[in-house]
Coordinates of C-alpha atoms and ligand atoms in Angstrom, one line a residue:
X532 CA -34.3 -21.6 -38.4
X533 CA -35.2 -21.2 -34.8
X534 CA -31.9 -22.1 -33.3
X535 CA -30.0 -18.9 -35.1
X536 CA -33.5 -17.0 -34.6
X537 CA -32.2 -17.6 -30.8
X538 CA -29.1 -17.6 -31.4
X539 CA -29.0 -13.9 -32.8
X540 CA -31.5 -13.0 -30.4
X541 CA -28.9 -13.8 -27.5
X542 CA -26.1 -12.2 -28.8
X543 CA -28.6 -9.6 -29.2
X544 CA -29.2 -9.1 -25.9
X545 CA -25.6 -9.7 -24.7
X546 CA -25.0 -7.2 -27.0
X547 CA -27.6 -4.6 -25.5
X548 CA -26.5 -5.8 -21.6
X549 CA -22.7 -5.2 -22.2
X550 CA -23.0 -1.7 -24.3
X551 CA -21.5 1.2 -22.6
X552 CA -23.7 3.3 -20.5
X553 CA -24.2 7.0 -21.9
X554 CA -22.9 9.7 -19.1
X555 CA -19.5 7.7 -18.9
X556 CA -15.7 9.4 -20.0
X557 CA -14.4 7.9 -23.1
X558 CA -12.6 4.7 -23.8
X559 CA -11.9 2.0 -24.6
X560 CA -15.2 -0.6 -24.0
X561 CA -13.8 -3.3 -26.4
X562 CA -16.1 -6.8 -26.5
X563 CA -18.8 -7.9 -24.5
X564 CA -17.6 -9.8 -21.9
X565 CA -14.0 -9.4 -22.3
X566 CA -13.9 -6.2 -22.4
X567 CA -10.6 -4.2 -23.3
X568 CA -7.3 -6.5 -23.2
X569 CA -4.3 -5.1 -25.4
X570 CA -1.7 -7.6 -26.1
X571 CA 0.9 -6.4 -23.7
X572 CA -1.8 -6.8 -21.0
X573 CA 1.4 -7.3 -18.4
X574 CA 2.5 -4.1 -18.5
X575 CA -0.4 -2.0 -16.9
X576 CA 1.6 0.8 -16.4
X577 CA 2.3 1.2 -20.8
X578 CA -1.7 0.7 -20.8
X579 CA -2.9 3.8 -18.9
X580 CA -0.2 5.9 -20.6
X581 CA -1.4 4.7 -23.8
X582 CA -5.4 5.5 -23.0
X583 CA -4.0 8.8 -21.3
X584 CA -2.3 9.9 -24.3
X585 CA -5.6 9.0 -26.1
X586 CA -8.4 10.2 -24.2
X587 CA -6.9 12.5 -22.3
X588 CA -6.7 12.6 -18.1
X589 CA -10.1 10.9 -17.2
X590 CA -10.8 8.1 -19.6
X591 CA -13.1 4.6 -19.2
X592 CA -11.6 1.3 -19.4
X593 CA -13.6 -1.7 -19.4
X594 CA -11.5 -5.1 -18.7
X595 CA -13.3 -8.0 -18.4
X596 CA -16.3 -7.6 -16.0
X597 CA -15.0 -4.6 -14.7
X598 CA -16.0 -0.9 -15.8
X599 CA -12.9 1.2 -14.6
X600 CA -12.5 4.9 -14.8
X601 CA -9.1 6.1 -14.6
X602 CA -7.9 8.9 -13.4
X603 CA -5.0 10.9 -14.1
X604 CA -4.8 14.5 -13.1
X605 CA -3.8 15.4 -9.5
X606 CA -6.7 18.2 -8.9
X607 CA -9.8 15.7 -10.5
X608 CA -7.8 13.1 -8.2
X609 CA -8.9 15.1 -5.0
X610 CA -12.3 16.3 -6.1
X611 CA -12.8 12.9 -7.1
X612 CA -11.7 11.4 -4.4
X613 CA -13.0 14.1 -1.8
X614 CA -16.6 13.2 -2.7
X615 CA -18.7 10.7 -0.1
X616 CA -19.8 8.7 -3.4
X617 CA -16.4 7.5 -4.5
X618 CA -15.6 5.8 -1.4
X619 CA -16.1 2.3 -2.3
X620 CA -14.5 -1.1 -2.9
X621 CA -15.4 -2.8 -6.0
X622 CA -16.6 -6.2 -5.5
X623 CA -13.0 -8.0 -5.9
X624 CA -12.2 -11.9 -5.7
X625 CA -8.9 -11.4 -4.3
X626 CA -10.5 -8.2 -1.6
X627 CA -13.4 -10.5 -0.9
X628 CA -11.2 -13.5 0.4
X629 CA -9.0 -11.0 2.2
X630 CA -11.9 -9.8 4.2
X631 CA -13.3 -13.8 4.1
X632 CA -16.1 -12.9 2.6
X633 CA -17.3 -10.4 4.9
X634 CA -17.8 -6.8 5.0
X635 CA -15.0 -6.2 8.0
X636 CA -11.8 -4.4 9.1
X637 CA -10.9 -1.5 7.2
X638 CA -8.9 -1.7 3.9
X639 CA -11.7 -2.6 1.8
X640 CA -14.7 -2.4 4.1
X641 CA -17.1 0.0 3.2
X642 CA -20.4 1.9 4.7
X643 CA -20.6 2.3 8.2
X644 CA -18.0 -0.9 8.6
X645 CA -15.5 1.6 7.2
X646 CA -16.8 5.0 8.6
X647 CA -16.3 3.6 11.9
X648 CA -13.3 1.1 11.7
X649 CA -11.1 4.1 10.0
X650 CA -12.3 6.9 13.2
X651 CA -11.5 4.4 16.0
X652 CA -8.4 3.2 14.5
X653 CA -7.0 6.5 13.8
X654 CA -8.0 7.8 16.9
X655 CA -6.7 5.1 19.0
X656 CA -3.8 4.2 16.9
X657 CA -2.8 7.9 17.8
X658 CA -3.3 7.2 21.2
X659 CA -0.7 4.7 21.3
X660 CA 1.7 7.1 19.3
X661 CA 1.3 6.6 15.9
X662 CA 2.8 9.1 14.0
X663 CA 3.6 10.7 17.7
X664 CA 6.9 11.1 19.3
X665 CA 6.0 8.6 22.1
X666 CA 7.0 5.8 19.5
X667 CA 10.0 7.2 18.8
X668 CA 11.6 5.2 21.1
X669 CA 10.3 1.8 19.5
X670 CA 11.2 2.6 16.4
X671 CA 14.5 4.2 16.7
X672 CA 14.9 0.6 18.9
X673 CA 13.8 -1.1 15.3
X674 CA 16.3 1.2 13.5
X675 CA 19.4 0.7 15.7
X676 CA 18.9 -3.3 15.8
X677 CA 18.9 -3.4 11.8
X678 CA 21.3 -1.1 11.4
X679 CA 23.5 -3.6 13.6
X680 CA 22.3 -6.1 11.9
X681 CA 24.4 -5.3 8.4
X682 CA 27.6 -4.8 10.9
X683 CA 28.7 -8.3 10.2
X684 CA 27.8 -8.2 6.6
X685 CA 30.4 -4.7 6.5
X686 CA 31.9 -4.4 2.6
X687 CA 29.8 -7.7 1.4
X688 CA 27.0 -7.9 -0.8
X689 CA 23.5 -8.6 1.1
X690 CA 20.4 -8.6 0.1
X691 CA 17.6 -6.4 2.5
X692 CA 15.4 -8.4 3.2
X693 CA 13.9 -10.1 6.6
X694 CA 15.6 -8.4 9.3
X695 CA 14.1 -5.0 7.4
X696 CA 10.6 -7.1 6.9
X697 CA 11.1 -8.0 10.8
X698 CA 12.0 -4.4 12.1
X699 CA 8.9 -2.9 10.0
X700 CA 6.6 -5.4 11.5
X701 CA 7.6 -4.8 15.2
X702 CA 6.7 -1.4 15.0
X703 CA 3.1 -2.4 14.2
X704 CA 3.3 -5.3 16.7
X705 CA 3.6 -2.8 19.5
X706 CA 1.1 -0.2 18.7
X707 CA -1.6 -3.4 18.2
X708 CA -0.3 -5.8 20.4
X709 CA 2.7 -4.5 22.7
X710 CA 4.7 -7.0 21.6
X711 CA 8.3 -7.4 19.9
X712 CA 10.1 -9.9 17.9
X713 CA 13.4 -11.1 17.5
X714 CA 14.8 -11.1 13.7
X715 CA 15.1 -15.3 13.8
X716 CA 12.1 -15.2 15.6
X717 CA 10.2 -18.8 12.8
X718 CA 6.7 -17.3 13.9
X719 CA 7.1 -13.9 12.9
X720 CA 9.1 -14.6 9.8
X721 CA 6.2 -17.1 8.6
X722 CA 3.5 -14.1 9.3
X723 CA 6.0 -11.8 6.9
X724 CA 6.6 -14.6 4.6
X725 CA 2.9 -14.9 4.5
X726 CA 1.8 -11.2 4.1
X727 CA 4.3 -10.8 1.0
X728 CA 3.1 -13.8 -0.5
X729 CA -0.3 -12.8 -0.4
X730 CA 0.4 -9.7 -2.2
X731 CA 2.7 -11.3 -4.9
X732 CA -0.5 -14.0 -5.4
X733 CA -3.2 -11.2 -4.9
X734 CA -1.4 -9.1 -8.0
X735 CA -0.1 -11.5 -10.2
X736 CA -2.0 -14.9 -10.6
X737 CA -5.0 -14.1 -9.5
X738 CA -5.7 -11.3 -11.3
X739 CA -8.0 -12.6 -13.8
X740 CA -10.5 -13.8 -11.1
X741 CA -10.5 -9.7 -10.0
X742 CA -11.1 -8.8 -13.9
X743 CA -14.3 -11.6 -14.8
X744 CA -16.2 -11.8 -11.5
X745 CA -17.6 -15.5 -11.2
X746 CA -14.9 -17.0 -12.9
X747 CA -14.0 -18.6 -9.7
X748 CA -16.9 -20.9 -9.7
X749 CA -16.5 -22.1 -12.9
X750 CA -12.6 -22.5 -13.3
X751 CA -11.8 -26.2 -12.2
X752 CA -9.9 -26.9 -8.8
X753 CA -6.6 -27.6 -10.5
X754 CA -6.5 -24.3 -12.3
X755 CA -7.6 -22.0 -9.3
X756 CA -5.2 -23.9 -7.1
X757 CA -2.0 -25.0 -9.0
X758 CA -1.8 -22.2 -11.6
X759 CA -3.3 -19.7 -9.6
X760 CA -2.7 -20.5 -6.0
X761 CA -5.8 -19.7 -4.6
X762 CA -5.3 -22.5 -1.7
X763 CA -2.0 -21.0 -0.8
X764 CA -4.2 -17.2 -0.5
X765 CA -6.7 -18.5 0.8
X766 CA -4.6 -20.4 3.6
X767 CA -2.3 -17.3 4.5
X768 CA -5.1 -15.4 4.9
X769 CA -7.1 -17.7 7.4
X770 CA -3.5 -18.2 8.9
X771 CA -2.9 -14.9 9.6
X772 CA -6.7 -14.4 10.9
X773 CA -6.3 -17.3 13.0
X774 CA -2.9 -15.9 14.2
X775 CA -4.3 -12.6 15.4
X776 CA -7.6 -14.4 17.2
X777 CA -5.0 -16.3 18.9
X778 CA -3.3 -13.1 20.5
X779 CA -6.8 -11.5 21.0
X780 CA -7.6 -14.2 22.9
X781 CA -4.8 -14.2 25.1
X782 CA -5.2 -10.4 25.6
X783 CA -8.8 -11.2 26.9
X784 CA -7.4 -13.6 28.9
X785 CA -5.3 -10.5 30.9
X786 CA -7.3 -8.1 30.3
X787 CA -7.4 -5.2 33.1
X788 CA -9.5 -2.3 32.2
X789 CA -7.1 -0.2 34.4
X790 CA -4.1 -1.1 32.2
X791 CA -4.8 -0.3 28.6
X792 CA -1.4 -1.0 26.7
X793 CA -2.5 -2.0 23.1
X794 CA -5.0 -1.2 20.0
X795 CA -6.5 -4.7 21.1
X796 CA -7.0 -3.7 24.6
X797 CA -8.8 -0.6 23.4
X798 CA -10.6 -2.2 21.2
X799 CA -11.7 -5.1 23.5
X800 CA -13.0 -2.6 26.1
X801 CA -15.1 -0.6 23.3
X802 CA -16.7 -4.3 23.0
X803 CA -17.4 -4.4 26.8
X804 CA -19.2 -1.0 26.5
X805 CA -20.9 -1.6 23.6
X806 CA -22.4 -5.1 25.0
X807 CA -26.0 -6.0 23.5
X808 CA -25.6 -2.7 21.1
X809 CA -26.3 -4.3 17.6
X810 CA -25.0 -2.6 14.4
X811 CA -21.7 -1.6 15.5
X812 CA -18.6 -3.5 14.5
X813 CA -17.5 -4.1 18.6
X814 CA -18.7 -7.4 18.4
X815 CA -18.1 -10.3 20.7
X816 CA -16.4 -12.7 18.3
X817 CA -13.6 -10.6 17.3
X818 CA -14.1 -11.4 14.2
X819 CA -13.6 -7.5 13.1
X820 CA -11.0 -6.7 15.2
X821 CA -9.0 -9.9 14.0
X822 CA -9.3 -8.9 10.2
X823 CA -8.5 -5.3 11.2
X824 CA -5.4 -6.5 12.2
X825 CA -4.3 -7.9 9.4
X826 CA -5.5 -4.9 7.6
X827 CA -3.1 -3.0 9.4
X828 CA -0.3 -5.7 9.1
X829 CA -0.7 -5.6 5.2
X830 CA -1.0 -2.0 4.7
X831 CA 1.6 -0.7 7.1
X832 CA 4.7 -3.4 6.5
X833 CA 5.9 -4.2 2.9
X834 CA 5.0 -0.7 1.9
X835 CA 7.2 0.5 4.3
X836 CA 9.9 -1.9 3.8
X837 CA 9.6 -1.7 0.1
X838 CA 9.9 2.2 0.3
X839 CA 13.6 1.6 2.2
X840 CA 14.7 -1.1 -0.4
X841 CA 14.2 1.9 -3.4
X842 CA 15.8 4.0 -0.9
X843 CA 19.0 2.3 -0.2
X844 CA 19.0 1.2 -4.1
X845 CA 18.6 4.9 -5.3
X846 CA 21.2 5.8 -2.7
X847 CA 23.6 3.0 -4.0
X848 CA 23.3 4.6 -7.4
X849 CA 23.2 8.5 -6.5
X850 CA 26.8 8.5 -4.4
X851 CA 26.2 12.4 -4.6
X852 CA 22.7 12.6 -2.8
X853 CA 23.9 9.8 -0.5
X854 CA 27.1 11.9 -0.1
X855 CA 24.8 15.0 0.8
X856 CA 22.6 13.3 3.0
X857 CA 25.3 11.9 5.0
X858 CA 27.1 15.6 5.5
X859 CA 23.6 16.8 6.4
X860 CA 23.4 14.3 8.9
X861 CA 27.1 14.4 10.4
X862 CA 25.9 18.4 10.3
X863 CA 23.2 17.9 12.4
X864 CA 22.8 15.0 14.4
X865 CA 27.0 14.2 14.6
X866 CA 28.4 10.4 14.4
X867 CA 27.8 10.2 18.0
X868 CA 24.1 9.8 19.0
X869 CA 21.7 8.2 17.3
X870 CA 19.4 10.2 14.8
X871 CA 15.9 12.1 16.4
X872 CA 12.3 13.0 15.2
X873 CA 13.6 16.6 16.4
X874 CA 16.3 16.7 14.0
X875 CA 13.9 16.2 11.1
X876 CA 13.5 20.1 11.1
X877 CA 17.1 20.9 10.5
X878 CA 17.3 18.2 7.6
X879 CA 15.5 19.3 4.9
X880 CA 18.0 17.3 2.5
X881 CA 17.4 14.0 3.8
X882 CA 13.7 14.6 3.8
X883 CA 13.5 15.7 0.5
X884 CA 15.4 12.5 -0.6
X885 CA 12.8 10.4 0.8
X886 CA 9.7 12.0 -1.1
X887 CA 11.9 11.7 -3.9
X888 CA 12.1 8.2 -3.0
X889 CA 8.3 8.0 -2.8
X890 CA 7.7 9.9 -6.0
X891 CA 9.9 8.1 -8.5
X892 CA 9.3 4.7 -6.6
X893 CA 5.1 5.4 -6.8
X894 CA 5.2 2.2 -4.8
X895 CA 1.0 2.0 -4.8
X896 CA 0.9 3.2 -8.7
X897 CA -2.7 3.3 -8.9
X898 CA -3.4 3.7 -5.0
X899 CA -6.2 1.0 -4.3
X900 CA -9.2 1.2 -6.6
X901 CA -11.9 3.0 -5.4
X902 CA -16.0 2.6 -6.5
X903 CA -19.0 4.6 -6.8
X904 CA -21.7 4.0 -3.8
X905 CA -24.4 5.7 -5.8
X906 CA -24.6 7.6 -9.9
X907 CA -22.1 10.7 -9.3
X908 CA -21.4 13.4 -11.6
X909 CA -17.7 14.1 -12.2
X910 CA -17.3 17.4 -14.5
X911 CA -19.4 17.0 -17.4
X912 CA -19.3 13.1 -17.0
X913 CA -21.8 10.9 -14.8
X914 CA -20.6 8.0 -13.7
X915 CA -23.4 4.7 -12.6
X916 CA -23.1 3.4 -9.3
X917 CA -20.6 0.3 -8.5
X918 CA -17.9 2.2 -11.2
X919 CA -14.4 1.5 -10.0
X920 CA -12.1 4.6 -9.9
X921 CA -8.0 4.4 -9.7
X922 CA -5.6 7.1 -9.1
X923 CA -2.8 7.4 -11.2
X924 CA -0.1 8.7 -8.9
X925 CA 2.2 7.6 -11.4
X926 CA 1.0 9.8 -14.3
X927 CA 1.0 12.5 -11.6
X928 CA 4.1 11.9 -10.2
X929 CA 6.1 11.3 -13.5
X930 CA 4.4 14.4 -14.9
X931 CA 6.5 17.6 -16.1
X932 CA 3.9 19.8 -15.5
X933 CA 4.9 18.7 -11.4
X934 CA 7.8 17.8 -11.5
X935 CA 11.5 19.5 -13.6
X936 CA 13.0 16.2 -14.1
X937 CA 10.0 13.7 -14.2
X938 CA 11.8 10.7 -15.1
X939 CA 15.4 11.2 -13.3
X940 CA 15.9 10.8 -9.6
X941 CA 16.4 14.3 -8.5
X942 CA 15.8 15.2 -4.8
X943 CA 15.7 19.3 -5.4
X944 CA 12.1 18.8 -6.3
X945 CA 11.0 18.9 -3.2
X946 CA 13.4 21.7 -2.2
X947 CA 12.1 25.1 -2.5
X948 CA 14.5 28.2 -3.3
X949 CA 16.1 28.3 0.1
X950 CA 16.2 25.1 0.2
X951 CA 13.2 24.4 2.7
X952 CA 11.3 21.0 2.6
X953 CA 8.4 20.9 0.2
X954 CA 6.5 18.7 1.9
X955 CA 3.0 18.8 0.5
X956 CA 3.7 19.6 -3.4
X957 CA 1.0 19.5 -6.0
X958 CA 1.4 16.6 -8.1
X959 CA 2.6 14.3 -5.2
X960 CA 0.1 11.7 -3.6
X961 CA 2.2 8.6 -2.5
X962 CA -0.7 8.0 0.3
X963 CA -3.8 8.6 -1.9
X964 CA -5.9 12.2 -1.1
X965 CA -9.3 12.1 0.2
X966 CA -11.2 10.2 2.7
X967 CA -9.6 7.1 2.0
X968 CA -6.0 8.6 2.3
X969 CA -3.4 6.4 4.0
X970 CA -4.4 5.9 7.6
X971 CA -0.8 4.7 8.7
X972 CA 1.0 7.9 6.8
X973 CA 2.6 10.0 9.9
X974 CA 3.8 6.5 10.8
X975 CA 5.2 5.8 7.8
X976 CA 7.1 9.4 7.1
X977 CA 8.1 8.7 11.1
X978 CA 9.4 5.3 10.0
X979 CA 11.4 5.8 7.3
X980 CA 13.1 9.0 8.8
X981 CA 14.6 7.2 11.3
X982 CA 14.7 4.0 9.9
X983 CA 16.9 5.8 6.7
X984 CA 19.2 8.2 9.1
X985 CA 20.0 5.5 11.4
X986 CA 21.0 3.3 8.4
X987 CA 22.7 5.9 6.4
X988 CA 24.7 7.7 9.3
X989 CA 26.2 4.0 10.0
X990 CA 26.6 2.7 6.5
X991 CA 27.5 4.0 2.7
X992 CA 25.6 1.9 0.6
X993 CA 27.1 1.1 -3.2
X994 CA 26.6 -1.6 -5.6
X995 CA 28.5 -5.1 -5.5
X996 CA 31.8 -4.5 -7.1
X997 CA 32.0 -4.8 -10.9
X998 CA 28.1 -5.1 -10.9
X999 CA 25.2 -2.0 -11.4
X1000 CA 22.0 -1.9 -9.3
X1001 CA 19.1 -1.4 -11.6
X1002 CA 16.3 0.5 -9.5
X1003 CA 13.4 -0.7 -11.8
X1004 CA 10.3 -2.9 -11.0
X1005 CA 8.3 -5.4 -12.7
X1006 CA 5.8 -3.9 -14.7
X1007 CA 3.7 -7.1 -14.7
X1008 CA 2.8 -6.3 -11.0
X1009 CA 0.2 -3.6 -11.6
X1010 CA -1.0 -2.3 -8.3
X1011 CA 2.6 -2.5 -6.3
X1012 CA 5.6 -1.5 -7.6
X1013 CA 8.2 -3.9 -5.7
X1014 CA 11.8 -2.6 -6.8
X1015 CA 13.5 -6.0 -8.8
X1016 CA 15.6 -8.1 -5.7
X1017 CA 19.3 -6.6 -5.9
X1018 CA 22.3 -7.3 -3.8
X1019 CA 24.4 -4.1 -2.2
X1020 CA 27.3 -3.9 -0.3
X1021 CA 27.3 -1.6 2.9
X1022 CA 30.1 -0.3 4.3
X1023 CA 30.7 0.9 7.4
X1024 CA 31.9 4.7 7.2
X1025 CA 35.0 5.5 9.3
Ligands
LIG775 C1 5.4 4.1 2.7 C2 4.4 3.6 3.3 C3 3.0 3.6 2.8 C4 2.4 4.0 1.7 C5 3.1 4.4 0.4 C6 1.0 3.8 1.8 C7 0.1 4.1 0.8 C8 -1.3 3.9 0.9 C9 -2.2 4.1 -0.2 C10 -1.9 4.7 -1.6 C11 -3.5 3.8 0.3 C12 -4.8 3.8 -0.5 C13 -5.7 4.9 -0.1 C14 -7.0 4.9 -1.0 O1 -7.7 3.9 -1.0 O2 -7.2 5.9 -1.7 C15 -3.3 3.4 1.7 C16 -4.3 2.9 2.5 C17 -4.2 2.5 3.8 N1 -3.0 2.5 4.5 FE1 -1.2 3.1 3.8 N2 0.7 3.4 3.1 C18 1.9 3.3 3.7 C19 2.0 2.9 5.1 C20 1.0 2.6 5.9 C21 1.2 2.3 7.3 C22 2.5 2.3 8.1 C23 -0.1 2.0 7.8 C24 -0.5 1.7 9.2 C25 -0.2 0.8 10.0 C26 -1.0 2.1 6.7 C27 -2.4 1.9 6.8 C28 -3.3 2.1 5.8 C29 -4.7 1.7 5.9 C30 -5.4 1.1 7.1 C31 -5.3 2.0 4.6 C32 -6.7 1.9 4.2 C33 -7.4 3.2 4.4 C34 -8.9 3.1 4.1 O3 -9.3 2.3 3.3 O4 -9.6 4.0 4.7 N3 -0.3 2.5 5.6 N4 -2.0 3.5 2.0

């Protein structure tokens, strides 16, 4: 009598602990501790259009330990997102290891860690050209060499993969580090191989450590590690942490306070001055700067490089906006000099076709998630501190009230009447909106300008012979939207 006298009293008060707080949107809450899982839990992107369609364009969804709000309309989006509350990380297995268990770099640190890790890098960053013509030259270096690259390959199916991976990731290396890598170069391949591995494993297998917090400790060793490769995250990451104390090192090593070059250089001398100044992150053992880095590295490369695979897939199966990009481009820049960030003006076309490529790609489809630093109110709802937020760009992107032709890929949409650039559209937010918007995102318009004019001017990009290019993704990867591995075959024009 006593056991289900306890027994009814626990489930009693696992009952009242896991109820849904009053104040919150509605939802779906589903059981205590699991939470909301539908049976086609892989496809994340069917989930949110099915709450959407149900609740409406702010709605609750609890999945295992976490209480998510989603949201789905591009104004509630900014306010949202505009608001100093709604600025925070939610406590995430896979964001915890990234940062190694520390509040550091920029990505997912929050609080003053953040506040002041985001100002110095942008402003420094800019410094070194980011986003500026004075890295034009590096780039348009980047974009020459992979262009080159397919010359061999000329009328044969290829896959893009490294050399793009490489290319992307040498742009970064010399704004951080000065340095540059060759395409075969084993070390820098490993770094890339590393960096998309940690995504794939961050997304994928891991995901139910994000979704029941704790289940880590309790999940044997063989689980976490052979089914869900947590050793393999967990090594990458202290790889490529080790791998940028390595080149901070030697940079303190040369270090001459007349001769800034790099990010690290800047970023060492800010730890000089700020000697014996506690509660800043300039601090001796690098330990921020080194996981800043590799914030950098995994925000700024396979987004980038994932944005130009959609790009030369779309291309491959639009011949008419390729045809029209490349008559924009003979029109402006000719077949003799290489593409310029100048020419960007006069090519409204080939700009439009990369937003395009950015809208119906959504490559980030619910940005990152977001979480509530203290109880906000949001319209008529009020949501408890340590909520997680997501964006859907995707429901905004692939909305008709935004966009003519949501589903189809259709590069007018970001052409006005006279057929100007629309560059900042309603509707549109590849790099987020708010505080937390994309830090990198003048970079990474920069990058794929040149990058795509320098590829495109060379090369007519079709599908293998007798074979279609699908440009879809995997909809079991919910918070990147790779485009599915395809072969193309790019010809050299005449
Ligand atoms: C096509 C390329 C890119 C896309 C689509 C993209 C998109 C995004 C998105 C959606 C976010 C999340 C913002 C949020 O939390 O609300 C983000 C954050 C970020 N991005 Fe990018 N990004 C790109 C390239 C880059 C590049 C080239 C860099 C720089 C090297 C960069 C650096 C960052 C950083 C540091 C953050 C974290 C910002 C913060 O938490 O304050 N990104 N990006």
């Amino acid at each position: 009598m006593l056991t289900w006298a306890l027994l009814a009293f626990l489930l009693g008060l696992l009952y009242w602990m896991s109820r849904k707080p009053s104040g919150l949107p509605p939802g779906r809450w589903g059981l205590p501790v699991i939470g909301y899982i539908p049976l086609y839990t892989s496809d994340i992107g069917r989930i949110i259009n099915d709450l959407r369609k149900e609740y409406g364009d702010i709605f609750t969804w609890k999945v295992g330990g976490q209480v998510l709000v989603g949201l789905c309309d591009y104004k509630l989006i900014k306010s949202t997102y505009s608001k100093p509350e709604c600025q925070g990380r939610p406590t995430l297995f896979t964001f915890e290891l990234a940062q190694l268990n520390t509040n550091t770099g920029i990505i997912n640190a929050v609080d003053d860690v953040w506040t002041q890790g985001r100002r110095f890098a942008l402003r420094h960053l800019k410094d070194f050209g980011m986003g500026k013509s004075s890295l034009e030259d590096v780039i348009l270096h980047e974009a020459v060499n992979l262009a080159k690259s397919f010359e061999a390959t000329s009328g044969k199916p290829v896959e893009i993969s490294w050399n793009l991976n490489v290319s992307v990731l040498n742009v970064i290396w010399k704004l951080v580090a000065n340095r540059r890598y060759e395409m075969d170069n084993k070390e820098v391949t490993r770094f890339s191989e590393a960096l998309t591995a940690d995504i794939e494993v961050s997304q994928t297998r891991c995901l139910p450590l994000d979704l029941f917090p704790g289940l880590h400790k309790i999940l044997p060793k063989f689980i976490l590690n052979k089914w869900m490769k947590v050793d393999v995250l967990s090594k990458n990451i202290e790889d490529l942490k080790n791998f940028a104390m390595d080149i901070i090192e030697e940079h303190e090593k040369n270090f001459d306070p007349d001769n800034i070059q790099d990010y690290i250089d800047v970023y060492l001398s800010e730890i000089k001055k700020e000697k014996d100044n506690g509660g800043t992150i300039f601090q001796e053992d690098y330990f921020n700067l080194a996981i800043t880095i590799c914030d950098l590295f995994v925000a700024g490369s396979e987004t980038t490089s994932s944005t130009m695979r959609w790009l030369v897939a779309l291309l491959a199966t639009h011949p008419e906006a390729q045809k029209k990009m490349q008559d924009e481009i003979d029109s402006v820049v000719s077949r003799d000099r290489t593409p310029s960030i100048q020419d960007r003006e006069q090519m409204p076309y080939t700009e439009a076709v990369l937003l395009e490529v950015m809208r119906f790609s959504s490559l980030l489809p619910l940005g990152l998630l977001h979480s509530t630093t203290e109880d906000v109110q949001i319209g008529e709802y009020r949501l408890p501190k340590g909520t997680g937020l997501f964006a859907s760009a995707r429901s905004c992107h692939r909305n008709p009230k935004y966009f003519e032709r949501p589903d189809e890929f259709y590069p007018e949409h970001f052409l006005d009447e006279e057929g100007k650039v629309i560059s900042r559209k309603e509707g549109f937010l590849p790099f987020s909106l708010g505080r937390r918007q994309c830090l990198g995102e003048n970079l990474a318009r920069m990058e794929l300008f040149l990058f795509a004019s320098c590829l495109i001017q060379k090369f007519s990009a079709a599908p293998p012979e007798g074979r279609t290019i699908s440009p879809v993704s995997d909809p079991s990867k919910p918070f990147l939207n790779f485009i599915n591995p395809y072969e193309v075959v790019l010809t050299l024009r005449e």
